[in-house]
CSV table of N, CA and C and ligand atoms in Angstrom, one decimal:
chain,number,residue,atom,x,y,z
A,1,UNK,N,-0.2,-2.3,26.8
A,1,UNK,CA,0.9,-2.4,25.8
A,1,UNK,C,2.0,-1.4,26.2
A,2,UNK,N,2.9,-1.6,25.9
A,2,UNK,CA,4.0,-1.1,26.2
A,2,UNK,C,4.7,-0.3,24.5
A,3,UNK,N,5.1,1.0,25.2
A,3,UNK,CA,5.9,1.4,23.4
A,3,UNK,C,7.0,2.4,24.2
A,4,UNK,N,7.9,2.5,23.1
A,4,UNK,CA,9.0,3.6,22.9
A,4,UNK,C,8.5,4.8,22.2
A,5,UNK,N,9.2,5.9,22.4
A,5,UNK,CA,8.6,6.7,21.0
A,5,UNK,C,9.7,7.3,20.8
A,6,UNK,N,9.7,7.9,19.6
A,6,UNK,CA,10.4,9.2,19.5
A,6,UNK,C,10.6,10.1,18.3
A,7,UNK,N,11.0,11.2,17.9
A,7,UNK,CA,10.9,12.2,17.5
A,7,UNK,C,11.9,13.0,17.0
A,8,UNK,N,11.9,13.8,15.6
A,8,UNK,CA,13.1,15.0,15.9
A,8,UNK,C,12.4,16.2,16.5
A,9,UNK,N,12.5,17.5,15.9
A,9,UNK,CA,12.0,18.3,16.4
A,9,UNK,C,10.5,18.8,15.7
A,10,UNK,N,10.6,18.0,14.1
A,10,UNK,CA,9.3,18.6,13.0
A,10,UNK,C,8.4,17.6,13.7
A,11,UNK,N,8.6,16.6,14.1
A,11,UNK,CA,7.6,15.3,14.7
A,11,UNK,C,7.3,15.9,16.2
A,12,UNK,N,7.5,16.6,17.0
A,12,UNK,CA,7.6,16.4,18.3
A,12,UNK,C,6.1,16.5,18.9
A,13,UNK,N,5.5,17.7,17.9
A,13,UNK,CA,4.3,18.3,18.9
A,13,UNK,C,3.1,16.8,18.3
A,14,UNK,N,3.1,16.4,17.1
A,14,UNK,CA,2.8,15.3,16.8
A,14,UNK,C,2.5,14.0,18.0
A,15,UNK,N,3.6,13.9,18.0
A,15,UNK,CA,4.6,12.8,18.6
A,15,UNK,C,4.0,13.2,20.2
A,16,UNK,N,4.0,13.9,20.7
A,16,UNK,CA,3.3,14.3,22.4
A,16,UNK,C,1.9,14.4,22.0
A,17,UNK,N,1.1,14.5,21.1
A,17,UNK,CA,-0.4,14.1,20.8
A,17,UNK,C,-0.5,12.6,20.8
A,18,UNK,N,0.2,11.8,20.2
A,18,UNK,CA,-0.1,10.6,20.2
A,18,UNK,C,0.3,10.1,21.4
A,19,UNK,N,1.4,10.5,21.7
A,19,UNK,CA,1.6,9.8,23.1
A,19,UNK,C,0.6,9.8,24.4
A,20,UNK,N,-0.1,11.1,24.1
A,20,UNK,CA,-1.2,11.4,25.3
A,20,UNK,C,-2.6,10.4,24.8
A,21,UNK,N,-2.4,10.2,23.6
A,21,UNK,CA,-3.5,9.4,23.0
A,21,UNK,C,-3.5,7.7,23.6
A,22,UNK,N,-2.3,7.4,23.6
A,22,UNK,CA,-2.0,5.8,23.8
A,22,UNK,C,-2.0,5.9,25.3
A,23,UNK,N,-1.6,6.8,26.3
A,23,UNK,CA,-1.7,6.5,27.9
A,23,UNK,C,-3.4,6.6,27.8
A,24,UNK,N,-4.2,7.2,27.6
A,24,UNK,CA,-5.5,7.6,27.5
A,24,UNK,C,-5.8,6.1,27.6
A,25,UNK,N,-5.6,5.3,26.2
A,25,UNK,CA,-6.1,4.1,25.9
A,25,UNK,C,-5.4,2.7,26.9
A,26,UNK,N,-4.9,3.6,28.5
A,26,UNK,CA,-4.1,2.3,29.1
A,26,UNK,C,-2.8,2.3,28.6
A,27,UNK,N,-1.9,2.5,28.1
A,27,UNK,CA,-0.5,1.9,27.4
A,27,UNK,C,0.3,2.9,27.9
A,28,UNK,N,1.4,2.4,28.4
A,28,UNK,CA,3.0,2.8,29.3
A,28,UNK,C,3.4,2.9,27.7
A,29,UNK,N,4.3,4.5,27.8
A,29,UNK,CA,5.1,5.1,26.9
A,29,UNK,C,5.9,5.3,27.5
A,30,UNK,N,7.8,5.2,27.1
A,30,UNK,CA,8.9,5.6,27.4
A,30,UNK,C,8.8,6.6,26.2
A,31,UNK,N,9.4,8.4,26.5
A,31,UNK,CA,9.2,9.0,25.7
A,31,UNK,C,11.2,9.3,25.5
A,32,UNK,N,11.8,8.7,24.2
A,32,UNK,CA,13.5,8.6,24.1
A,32,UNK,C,13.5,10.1,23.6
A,33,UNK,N,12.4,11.1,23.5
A,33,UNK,CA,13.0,12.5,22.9
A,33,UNK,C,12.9,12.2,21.6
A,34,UNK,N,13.2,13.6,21.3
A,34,UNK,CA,13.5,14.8,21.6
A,34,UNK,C,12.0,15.4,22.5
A,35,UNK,N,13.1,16.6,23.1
A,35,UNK,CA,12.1,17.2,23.9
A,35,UNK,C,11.8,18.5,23.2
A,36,UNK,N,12.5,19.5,22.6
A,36,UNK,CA,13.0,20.6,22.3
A,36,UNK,C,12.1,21.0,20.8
A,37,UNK,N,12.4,22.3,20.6
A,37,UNK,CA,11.9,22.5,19.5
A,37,UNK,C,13.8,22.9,18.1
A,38,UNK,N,14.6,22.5,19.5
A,38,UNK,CA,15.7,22.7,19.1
A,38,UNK,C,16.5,21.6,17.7
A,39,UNK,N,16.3,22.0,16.6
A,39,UNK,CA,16.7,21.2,15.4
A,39,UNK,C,17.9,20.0,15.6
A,40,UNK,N,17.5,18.7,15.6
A,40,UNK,CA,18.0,17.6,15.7
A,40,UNK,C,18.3,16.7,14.7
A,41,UNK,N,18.9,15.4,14.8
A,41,UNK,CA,19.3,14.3,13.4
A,41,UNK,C,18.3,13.4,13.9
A,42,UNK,N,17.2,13.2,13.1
A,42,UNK,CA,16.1,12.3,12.8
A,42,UNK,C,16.7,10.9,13.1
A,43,UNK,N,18.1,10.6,12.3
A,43,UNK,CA,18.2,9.1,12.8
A,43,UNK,C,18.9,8.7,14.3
A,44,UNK,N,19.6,10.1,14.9
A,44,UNK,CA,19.8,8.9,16.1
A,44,UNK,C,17.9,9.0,16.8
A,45,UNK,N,16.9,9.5,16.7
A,45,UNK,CA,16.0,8.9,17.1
A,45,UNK,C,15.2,7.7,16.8
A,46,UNK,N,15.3,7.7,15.3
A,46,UNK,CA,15.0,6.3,14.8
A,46,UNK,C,15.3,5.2,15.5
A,47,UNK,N,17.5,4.9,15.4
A,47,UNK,CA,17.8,4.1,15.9
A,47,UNK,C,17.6,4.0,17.1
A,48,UNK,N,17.6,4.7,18.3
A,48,UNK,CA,17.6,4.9,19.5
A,48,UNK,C,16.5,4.0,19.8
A,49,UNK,N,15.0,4.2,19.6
A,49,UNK,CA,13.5,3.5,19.6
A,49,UNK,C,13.8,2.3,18.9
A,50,UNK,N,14.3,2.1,18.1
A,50,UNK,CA,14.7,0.6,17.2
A,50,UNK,C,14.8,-0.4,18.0
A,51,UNK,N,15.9,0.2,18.2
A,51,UNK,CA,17.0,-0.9,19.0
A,51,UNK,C,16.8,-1.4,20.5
A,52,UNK,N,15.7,-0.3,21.1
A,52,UNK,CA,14.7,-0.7,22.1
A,52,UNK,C,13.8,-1.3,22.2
A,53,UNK,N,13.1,-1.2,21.1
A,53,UNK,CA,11.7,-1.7,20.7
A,53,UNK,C,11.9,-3.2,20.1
A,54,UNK,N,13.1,-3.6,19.7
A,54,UNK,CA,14.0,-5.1,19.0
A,54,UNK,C,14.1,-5.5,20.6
A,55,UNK,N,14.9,-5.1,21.0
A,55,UNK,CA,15.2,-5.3,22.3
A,55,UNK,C,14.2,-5.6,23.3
A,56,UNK,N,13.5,-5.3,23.3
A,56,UNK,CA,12.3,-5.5,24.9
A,56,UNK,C,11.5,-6.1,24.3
A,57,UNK,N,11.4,-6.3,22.9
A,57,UNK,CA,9.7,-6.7,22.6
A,57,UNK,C,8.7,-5.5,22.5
A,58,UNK,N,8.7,-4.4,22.2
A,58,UNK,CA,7.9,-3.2,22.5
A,58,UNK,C,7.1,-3.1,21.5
A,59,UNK,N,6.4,-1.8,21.3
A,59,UNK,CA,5.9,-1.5,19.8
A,59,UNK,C,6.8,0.0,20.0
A,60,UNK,N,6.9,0.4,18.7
A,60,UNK,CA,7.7,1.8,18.5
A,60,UNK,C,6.6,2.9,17.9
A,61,UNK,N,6.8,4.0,18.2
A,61,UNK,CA,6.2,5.1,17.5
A,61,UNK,C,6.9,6.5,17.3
A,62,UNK,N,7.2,6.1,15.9
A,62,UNK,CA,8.1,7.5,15.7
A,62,UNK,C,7.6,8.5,14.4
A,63,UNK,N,7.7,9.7,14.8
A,63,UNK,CA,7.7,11.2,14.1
A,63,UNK,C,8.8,11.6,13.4
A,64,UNK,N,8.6,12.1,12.0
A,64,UNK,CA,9.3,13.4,12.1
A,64,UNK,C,8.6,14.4,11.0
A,65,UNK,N,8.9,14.9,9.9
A,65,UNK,CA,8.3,15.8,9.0
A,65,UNK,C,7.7,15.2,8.2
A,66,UNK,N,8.4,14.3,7.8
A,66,UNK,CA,7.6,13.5,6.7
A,66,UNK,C,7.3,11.8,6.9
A,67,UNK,N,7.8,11.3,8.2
A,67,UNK,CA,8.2,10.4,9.0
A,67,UNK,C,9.2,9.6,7.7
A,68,UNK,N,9.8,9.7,6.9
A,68,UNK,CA,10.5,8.7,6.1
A,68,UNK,C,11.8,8.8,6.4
A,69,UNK,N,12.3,10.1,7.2
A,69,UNK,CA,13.8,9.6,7.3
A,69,UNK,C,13.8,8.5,8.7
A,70,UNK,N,13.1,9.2,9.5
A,70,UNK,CA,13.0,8.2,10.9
A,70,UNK,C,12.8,6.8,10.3
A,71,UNK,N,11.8,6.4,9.8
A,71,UNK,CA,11.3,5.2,9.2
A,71,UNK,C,12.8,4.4,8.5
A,72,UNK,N,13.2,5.1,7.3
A,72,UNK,CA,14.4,4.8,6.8
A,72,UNK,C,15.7,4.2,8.1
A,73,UNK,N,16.0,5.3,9.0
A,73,UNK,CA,16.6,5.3,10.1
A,73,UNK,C,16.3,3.5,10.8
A,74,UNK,N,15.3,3.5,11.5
A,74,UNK,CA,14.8,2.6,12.4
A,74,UNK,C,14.7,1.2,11.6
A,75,UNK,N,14.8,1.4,10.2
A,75,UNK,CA,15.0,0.2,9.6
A,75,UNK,C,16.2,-0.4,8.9
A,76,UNK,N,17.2,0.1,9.4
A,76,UNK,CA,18.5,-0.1,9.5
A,76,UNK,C,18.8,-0.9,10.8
A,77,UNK,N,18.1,-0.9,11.5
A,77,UNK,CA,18.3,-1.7,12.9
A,77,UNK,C,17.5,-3.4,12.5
A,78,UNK,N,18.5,-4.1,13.0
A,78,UNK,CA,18.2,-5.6,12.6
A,78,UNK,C,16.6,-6.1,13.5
A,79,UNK,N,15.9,-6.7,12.9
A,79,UNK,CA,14.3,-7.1,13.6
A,79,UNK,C,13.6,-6.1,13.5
A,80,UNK,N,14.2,-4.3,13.0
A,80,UNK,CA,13.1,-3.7,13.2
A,80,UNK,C,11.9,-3.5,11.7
A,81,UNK,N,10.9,-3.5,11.9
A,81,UNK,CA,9.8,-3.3,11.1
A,81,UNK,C,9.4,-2.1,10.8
A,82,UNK,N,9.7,-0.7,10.6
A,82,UNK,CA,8.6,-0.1,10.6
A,82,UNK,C,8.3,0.3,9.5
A,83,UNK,N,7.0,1.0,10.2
A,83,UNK,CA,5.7,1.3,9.2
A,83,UNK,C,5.6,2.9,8.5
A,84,UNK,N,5.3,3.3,7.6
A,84,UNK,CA,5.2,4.4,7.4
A,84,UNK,C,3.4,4.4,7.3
A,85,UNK,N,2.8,5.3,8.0
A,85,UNK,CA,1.6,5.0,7.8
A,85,UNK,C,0.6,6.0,7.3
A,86,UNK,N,0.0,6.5,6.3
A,86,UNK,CA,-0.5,8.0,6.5
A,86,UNK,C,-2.3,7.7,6.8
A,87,UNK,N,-2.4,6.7,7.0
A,87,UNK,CA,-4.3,6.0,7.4
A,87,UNK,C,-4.5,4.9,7.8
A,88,UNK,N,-5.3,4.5,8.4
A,88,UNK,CA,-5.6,3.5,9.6
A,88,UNK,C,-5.3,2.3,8.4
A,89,UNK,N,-6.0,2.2,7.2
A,89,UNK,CA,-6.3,0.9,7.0
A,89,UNK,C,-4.6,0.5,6.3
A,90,UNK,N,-3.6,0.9,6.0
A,90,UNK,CA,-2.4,1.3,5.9
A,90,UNK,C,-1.5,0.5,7.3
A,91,UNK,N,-2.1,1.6,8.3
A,91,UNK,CA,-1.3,0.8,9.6
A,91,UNK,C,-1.8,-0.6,10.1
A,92,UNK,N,-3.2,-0.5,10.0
A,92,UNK,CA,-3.7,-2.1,10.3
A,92,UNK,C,-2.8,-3.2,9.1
A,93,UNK,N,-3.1,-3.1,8.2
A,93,UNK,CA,-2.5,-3.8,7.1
A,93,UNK,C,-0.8,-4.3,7.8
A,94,UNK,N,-0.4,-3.1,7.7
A,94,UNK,CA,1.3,-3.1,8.4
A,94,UNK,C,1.3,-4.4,9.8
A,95,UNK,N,0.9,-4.2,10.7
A,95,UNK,CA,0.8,-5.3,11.8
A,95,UNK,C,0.2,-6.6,11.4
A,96,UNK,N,-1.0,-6.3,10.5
A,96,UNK,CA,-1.4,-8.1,10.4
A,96,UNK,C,-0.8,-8.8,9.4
A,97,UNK,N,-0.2,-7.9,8.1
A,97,UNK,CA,0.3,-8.5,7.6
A,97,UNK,C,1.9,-9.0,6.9
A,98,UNK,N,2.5,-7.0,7.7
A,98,UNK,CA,4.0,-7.3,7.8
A,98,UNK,C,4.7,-7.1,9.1
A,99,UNK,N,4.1,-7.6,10.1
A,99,UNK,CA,4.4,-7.9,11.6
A,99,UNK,C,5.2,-6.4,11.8
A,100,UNK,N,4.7,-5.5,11.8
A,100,UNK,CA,5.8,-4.2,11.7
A,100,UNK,C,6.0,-3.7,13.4
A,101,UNK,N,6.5,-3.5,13.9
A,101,UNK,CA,6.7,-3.4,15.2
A,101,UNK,C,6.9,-2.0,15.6
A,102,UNK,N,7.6,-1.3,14.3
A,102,UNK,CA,7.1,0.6,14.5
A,102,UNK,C,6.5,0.9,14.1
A,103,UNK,N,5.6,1.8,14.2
A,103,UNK,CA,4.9,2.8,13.1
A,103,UNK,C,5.6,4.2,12.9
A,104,UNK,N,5.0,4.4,12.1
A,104,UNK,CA,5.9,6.3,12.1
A,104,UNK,C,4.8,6.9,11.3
A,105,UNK,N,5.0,8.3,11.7
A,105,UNK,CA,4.1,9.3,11.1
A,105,UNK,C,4.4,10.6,10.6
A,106,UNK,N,4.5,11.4,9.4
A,106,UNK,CA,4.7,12.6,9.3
A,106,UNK,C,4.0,13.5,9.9
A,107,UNK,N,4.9,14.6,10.7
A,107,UNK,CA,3.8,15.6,11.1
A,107,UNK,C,3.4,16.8,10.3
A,108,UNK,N,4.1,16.6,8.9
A,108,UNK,CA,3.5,17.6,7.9
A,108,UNK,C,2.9,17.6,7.1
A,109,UNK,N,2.6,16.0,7.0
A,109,UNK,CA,1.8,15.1,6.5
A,109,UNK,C,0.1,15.1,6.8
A,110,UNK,N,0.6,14.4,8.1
A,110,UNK,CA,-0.6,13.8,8.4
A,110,UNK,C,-1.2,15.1,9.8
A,111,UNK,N,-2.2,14.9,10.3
A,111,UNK,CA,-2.7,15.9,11.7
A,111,UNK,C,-3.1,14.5,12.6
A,112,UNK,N,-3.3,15.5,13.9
A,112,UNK,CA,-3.8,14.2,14.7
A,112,UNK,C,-4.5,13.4,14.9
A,113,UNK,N,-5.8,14.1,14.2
A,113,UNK,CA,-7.0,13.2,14.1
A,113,UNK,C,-6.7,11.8,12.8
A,114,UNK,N,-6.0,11.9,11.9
A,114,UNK,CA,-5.6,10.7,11.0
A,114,UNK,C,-4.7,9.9,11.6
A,115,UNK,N,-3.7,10.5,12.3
A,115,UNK,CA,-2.5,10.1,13.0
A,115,UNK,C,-3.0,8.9,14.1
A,116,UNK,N,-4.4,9.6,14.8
A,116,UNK,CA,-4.3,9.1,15.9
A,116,UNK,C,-5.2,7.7,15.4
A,117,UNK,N,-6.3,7.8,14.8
A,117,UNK,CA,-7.2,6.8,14.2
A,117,UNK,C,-6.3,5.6,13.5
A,118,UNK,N,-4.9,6.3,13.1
A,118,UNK,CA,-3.9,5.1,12.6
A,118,UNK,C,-3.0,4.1,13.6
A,119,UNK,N,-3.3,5.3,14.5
A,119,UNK,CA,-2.5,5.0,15.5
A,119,UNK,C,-3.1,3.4,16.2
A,120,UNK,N,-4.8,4.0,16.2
A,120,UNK,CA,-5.2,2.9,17.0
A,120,UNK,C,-5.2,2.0,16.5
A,121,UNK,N,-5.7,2.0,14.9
A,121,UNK,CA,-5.8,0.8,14.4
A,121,UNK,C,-4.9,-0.5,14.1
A,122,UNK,N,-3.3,0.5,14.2
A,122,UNK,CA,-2.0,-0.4,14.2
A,122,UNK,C,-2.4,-1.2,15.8
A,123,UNK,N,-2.7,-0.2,16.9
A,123,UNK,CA,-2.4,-1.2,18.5
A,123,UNK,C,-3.4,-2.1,18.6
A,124,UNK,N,-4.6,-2.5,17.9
A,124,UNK,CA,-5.4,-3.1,17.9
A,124,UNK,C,-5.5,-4.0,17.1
A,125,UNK,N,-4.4,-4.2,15.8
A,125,UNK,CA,-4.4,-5.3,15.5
A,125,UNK,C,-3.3,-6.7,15.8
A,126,UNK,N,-3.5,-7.1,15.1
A,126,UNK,CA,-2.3,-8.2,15.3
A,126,UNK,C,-1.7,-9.1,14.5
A,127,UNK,N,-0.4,-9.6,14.6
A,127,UNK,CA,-0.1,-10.0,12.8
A,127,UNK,C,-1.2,-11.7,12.6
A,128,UNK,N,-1.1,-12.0,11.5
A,128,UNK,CA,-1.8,-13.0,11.3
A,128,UNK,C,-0.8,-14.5,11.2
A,129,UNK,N,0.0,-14.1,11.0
A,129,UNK,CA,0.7,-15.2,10.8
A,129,UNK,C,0.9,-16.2,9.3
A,130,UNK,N,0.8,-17.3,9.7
A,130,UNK,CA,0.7,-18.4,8.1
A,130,UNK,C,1.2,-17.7,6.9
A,131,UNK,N,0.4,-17.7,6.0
A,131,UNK,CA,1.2,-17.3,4.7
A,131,UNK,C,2.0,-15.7,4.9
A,132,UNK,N,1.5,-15.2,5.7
A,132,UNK,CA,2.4,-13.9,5.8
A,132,UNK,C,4.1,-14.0,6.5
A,133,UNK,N,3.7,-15.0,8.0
A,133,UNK,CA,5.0,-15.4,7.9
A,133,UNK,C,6.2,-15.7,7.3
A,134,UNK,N,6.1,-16.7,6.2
A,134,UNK,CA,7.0,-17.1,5.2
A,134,UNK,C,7.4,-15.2,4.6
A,135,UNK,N,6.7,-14.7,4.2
A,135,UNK,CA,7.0,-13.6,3.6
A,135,UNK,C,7.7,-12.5,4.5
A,136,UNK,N,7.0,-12.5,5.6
A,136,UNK,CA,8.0,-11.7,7.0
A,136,UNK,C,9.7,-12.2,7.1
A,137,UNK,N,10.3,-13.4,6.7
A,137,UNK,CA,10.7,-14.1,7.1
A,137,UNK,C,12.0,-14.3,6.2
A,138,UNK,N,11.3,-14.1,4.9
A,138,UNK,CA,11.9,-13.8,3.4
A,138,UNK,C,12.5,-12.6,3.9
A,139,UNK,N,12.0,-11.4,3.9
A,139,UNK,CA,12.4,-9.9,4.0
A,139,UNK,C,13.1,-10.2,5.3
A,140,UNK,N,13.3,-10.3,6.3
A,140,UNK,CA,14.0,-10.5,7.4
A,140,UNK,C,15.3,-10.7,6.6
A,141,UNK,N,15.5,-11.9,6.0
A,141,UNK,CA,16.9,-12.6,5.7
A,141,UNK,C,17.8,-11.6,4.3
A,142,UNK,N,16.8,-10.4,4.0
A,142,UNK,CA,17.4,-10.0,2.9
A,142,UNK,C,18.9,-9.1,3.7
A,143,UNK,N,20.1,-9.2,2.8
A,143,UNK,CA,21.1,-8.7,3.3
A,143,UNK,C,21.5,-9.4,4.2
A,144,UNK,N,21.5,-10.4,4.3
A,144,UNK,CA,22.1,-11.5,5.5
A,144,UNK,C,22.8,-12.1,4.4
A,145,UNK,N,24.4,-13.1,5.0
A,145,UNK,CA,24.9,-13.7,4.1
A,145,UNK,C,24.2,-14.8,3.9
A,146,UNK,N,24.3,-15.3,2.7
A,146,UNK,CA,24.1,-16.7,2.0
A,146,UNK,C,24.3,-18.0,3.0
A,147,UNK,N,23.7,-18.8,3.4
A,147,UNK,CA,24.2,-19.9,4.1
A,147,UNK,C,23.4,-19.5,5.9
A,148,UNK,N,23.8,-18.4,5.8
A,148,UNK,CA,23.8,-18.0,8.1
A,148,UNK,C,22.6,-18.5,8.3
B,201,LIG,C1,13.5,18.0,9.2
B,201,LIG,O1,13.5,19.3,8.6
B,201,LIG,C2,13.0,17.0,8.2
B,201,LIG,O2,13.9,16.8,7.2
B,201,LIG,C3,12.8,15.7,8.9
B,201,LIG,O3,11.8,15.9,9.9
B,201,LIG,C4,12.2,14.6,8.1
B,201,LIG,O4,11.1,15.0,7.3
B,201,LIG,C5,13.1,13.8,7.3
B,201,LIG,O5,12.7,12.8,6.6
């Protein structure tokens, strides 16, 4: 599998645990930053992995303190899904049943060992489709005009 990630600075050390977690398990990560411990704006990382992860087909995985501003962020970008997740059965749910294409994690929140068990459980599932689509599908079209 293939993913983006990224991070501000409260997500970062997070955000490089998971990442070493997903190459472990086989899976190519582009890491979009932050590198630094130097204080950054949460949403251009959001959008940045968004708009990539919309774009290629990817899966996204983004950090920050509480992962909700990233999350917020990344869902301002059109197609993107993400997930706010703080437990496996949380992120599994998110992919099978609202096709979510990011996940995101607080690193003040959550530690690695939850982080990462959520982690897998999102790359290991898959959406299900049928009655959930209609509903994927619904929420997609919210804030689009009438008619398009
Ligand atoms: C940064 O201090 C913090 O506000 C940010 O990482 C995040 O928690 C925002 O939602």
């Amino acid at each position: 599998m293939r993913w983006l990630a990224g991070s501000d600075h409260a997500g970062l050390a997070l955000k490089c645990e998971l990442i070493a977690l997903l190459r472990e398990w086989g899976d190519t990560v582009e890491d979009l930053g932050t590198d630094s411990s130097e204080s950054v704006d949460y949403p251009d990382y959001g959008r940045a992995v968004a708009e990539r992860v919309v774009a290629e087909g990817a899966l996204g995985l983004l950090v920050c303190g509480t992962g909700n501003g990233i999350a917020m962020s990344a869902n301002k970008v059109a197609q993107a899904r993400a997930a706010l997740a703080t437990d496996a059965f949380t992120a599994r749910m998110a992919r099978m049943h609202n096709d979510a294409n990011l996940i995101v994690f607080g690193a003040r929140v959550v530690g690695v060992g939850v982080a990462g068990d959520a982690l897998k459980a999102f790359r290991d599932a898959s959406f299900e489709g049928g009655r959930h689509q209609k509903r994927v599908d619904k929420m997609m079209a919210i804030g689009k005009t009438e008619g398009s």
